[in-house]
Short mmCIF file of C-alpha atoms and ligand atoms in Angstrom, two decimals:
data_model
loop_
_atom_site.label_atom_id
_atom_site.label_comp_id
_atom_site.label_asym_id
_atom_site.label_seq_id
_atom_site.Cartn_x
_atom_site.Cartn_y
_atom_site.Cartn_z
CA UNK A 66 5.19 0.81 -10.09
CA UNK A 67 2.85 4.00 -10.38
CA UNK A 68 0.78 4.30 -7.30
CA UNK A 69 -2.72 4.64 -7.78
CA UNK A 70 -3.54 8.38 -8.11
CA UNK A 71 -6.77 9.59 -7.18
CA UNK A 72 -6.54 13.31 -8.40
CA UNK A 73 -4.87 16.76 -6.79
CA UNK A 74 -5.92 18.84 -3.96
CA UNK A 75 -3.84 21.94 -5.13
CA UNK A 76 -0.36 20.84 -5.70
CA UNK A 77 -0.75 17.76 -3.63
CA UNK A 78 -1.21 14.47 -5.33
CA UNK A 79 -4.21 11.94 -3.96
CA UNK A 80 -3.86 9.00 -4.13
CA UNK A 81 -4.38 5.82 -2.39
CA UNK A 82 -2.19 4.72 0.34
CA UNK A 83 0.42 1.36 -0.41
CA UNK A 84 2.09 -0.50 3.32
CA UNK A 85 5.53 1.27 2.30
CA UNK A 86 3.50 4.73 3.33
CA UNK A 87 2.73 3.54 6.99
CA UNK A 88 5.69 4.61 8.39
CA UNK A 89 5.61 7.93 6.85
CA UNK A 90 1.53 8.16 7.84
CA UNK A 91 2.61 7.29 11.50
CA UNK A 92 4.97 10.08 11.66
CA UNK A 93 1.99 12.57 10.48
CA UNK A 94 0.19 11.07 12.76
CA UNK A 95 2.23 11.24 15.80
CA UNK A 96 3.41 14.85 14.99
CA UNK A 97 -0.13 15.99 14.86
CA UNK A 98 -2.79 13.86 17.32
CA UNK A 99 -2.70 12.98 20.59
CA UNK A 100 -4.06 9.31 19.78
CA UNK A 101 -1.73 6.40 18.53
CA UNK A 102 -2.37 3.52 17.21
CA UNK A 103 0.13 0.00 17.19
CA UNK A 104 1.87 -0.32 13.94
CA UNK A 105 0.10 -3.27 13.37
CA UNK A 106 -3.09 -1.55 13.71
CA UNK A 107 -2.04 0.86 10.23
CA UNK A 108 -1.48 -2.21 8.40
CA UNK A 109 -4.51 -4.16 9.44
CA UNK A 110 -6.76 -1.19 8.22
CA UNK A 111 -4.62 -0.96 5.06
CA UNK A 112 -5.31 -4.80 4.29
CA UNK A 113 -8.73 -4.71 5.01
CA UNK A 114 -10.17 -1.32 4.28
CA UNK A 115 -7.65 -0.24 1.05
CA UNK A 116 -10.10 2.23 -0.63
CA UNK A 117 -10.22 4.23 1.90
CA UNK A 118 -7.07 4.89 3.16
CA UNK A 119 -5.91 7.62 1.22
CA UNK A 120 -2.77 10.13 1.51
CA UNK A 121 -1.93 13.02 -0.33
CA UNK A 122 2.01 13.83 -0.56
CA UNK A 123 4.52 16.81 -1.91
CA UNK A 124 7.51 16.41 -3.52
CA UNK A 125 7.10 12.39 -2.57
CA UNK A 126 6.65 13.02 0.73
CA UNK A 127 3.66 12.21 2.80
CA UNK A 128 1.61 15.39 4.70
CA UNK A 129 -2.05 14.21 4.92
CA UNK A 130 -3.81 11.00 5.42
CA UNK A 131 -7.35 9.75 6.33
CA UNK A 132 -7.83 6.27 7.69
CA UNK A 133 -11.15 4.59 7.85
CA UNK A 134 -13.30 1.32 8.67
CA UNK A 135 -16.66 -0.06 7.41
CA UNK A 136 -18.79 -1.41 10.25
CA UNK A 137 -21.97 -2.76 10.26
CA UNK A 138 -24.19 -1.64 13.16
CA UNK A 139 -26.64 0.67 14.83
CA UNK A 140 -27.34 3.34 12.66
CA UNK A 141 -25.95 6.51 14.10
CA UNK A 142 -28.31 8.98 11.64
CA UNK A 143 -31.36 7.42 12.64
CA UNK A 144 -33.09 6.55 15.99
CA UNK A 145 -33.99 2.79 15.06
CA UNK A 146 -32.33 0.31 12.93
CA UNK A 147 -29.17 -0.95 11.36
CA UNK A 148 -26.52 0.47 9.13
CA UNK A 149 -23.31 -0.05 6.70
CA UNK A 150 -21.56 2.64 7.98
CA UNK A 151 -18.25 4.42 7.33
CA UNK A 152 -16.21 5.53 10.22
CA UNK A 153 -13.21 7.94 9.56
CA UNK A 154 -11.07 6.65 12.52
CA UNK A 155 -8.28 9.29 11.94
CA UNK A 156 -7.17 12.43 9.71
CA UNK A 157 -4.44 14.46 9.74
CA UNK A 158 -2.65 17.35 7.89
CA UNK A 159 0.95 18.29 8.80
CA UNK A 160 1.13 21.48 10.29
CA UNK A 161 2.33 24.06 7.55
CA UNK A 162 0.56 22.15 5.17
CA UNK A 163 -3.27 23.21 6.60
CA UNK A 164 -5.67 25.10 5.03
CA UNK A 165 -4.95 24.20 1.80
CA UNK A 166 -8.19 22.04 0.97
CA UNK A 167 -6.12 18.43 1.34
CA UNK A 168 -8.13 17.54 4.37
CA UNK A 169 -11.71 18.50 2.53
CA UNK A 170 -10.27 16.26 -0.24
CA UNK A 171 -9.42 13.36 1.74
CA UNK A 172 -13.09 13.30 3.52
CA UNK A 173 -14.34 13.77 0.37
CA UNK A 174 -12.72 11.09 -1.76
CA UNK A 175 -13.18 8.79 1.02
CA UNK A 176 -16.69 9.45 1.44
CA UNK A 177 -17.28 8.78 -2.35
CA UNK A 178 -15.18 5.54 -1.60
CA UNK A 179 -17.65 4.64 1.04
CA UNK A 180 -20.81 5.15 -0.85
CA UNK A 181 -19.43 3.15 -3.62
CA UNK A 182 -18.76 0.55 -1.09
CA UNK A 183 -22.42 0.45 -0.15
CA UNK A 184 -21.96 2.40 3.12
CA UNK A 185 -25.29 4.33 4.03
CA UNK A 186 -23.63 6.69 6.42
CA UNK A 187 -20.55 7.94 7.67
CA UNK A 188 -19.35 9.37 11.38
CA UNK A 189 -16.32 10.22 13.21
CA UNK A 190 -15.32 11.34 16.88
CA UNK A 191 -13.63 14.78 17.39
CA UNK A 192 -12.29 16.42 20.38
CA UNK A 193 -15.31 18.77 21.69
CA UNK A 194 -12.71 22.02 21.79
CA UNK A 195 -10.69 21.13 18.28
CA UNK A 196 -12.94 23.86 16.34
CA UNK A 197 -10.95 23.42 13.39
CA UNK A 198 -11.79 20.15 12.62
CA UNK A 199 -15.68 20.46 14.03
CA UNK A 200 -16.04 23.70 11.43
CA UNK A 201 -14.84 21.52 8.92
CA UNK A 202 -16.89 18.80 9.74
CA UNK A 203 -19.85 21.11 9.95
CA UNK A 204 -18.83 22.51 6.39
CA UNK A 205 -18.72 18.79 4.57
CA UNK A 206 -22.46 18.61 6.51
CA UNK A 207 -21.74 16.40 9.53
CA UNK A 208 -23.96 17.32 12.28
CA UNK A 209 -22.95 16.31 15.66
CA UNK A 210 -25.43 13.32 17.11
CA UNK A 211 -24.33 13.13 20.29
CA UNK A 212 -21.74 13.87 23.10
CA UNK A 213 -19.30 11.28 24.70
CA UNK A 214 -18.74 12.67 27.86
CA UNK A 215 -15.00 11.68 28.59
CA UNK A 216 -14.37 9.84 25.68
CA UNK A 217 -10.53 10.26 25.53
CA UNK A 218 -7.57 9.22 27.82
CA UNK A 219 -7.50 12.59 29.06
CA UNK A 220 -10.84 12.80 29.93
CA UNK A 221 -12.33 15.46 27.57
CA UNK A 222 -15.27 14.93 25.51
CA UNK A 223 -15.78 13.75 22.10
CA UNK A 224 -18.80 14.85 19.76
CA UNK A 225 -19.95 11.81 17.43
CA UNK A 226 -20.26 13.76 14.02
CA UNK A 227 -22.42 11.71 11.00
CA UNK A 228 -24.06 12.07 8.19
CA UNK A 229 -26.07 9.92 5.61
CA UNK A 230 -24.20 9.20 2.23
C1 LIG B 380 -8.43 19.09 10.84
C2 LIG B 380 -7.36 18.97 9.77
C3 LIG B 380 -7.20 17.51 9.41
C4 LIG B 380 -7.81 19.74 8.53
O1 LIG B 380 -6.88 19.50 7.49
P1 LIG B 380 -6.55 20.62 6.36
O2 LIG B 380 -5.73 19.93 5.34
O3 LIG B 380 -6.04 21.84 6.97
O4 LIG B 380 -8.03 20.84 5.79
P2 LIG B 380 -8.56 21.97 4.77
O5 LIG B 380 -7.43 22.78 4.25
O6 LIG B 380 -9.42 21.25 3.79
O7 LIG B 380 -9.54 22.86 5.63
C5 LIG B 380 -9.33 23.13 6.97
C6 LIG B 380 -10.01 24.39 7.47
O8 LIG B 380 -9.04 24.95 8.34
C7 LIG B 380 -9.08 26.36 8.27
N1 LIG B 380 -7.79 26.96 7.83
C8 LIG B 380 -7.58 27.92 6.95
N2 LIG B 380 -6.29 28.24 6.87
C9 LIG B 380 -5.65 27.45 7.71
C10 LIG B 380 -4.30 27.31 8.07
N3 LIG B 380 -3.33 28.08 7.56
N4 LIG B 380 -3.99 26.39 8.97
C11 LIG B 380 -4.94 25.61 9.49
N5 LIG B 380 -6.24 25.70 9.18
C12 LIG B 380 -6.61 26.63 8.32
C13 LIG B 380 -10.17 26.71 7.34
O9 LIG B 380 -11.34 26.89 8.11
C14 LIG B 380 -10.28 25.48 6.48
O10 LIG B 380 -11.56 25.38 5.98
P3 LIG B 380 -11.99 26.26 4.67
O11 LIG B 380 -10.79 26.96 4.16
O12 LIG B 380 -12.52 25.28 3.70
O13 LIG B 380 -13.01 27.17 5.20
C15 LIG B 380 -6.01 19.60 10.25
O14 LIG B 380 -6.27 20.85 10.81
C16 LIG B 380 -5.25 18.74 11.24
O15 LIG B 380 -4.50 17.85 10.86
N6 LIG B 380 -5.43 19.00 12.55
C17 LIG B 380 -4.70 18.22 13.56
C18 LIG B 380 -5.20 16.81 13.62
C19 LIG B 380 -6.68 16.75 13.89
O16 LIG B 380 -7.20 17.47 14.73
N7 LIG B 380 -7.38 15.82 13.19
C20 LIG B 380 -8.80 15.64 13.35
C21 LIG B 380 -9.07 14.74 14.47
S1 LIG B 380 -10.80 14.34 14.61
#
């Protein structure tokens, strides 16, 4: 079956992830980020958030993905009120791979995804000292809103990054 293609980043092909990626998506992600998630977890966001779980892949194999989930809450752009909001729960590119626009594409496809999906806003957490990832945060316009003081397992800090859609 052809899998639904979203575009190109480059070389790379974009295109929405299917359950027979997970496995490949947890290697990326366990080769690059310190934070794991259950198997079950990938699947559970797959089912329930599909448009915005995308990959992009070489030569049929898997180097990038971004995984996200639509909550409804406080709004984390504004100071009063509530919000569909898009969270980008995790993104990765497999070193070698970097710098080669895939992540920009990913945010931005999902993004779009987001919008589409009524979504008002969007926000992530990133490690305060990954300056990679902040700068290009900072470059697809996500301002950091505040600062989780020892937000991960290991005790350093994350910045909450958002932005309205
Ligand atoms: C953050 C990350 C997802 C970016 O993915 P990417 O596919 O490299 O993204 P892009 O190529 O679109 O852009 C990344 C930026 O990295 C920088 N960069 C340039 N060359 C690079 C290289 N050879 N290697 C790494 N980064 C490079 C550039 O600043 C580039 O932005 P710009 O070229 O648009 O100015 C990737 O670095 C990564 O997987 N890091 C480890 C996991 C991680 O920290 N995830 C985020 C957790 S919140």
């Amino acid at each position: 079956m052809q899998k639904s293609i979203l575009g190109k980043a480059g070389d790379y092909t974009v295109r929405y992830a299917e359950a027979s990626d997970v496995p490949s998506v947890i290697g990326v992600n366990a080769a690059t980020l310190p934070e794991h998630y259950s198997d079950y977890f990938y699947y559970e966001i797959l089912n329930e958030f599909p448009d915005t779980f995308i990959v992009a892949e070489l030569g049929g194999q898997v180097v990038s993905y971004i995984m996200c989930r639509i909550e409804y809450g406080l709004s984390v752009t504004k100071r009063f009120g509530l919000a569909r909001k898009g969270h980008i729960i995790s993104i990765a590119t497999m070193d070698g791979h970097r710098g080669k626009g895939v992540g920009t594409t990913l945010i931005q496809r999902a993004m779009e995804e987001m919008r589409k999906g009524g979504s008002k806003e969007v926000f992530l957490e990133v490690r305060i000292t990954n300056d990679e990832a902040v700068r290009l945060y900072r470059k697809l316009n996500f301002q950091v809103t505040s600062t989780m003081q020892g937000y991960y397992k290991d005790g350093e800090s994350a910045y909450l990054m958002a932005q309205q859609l």
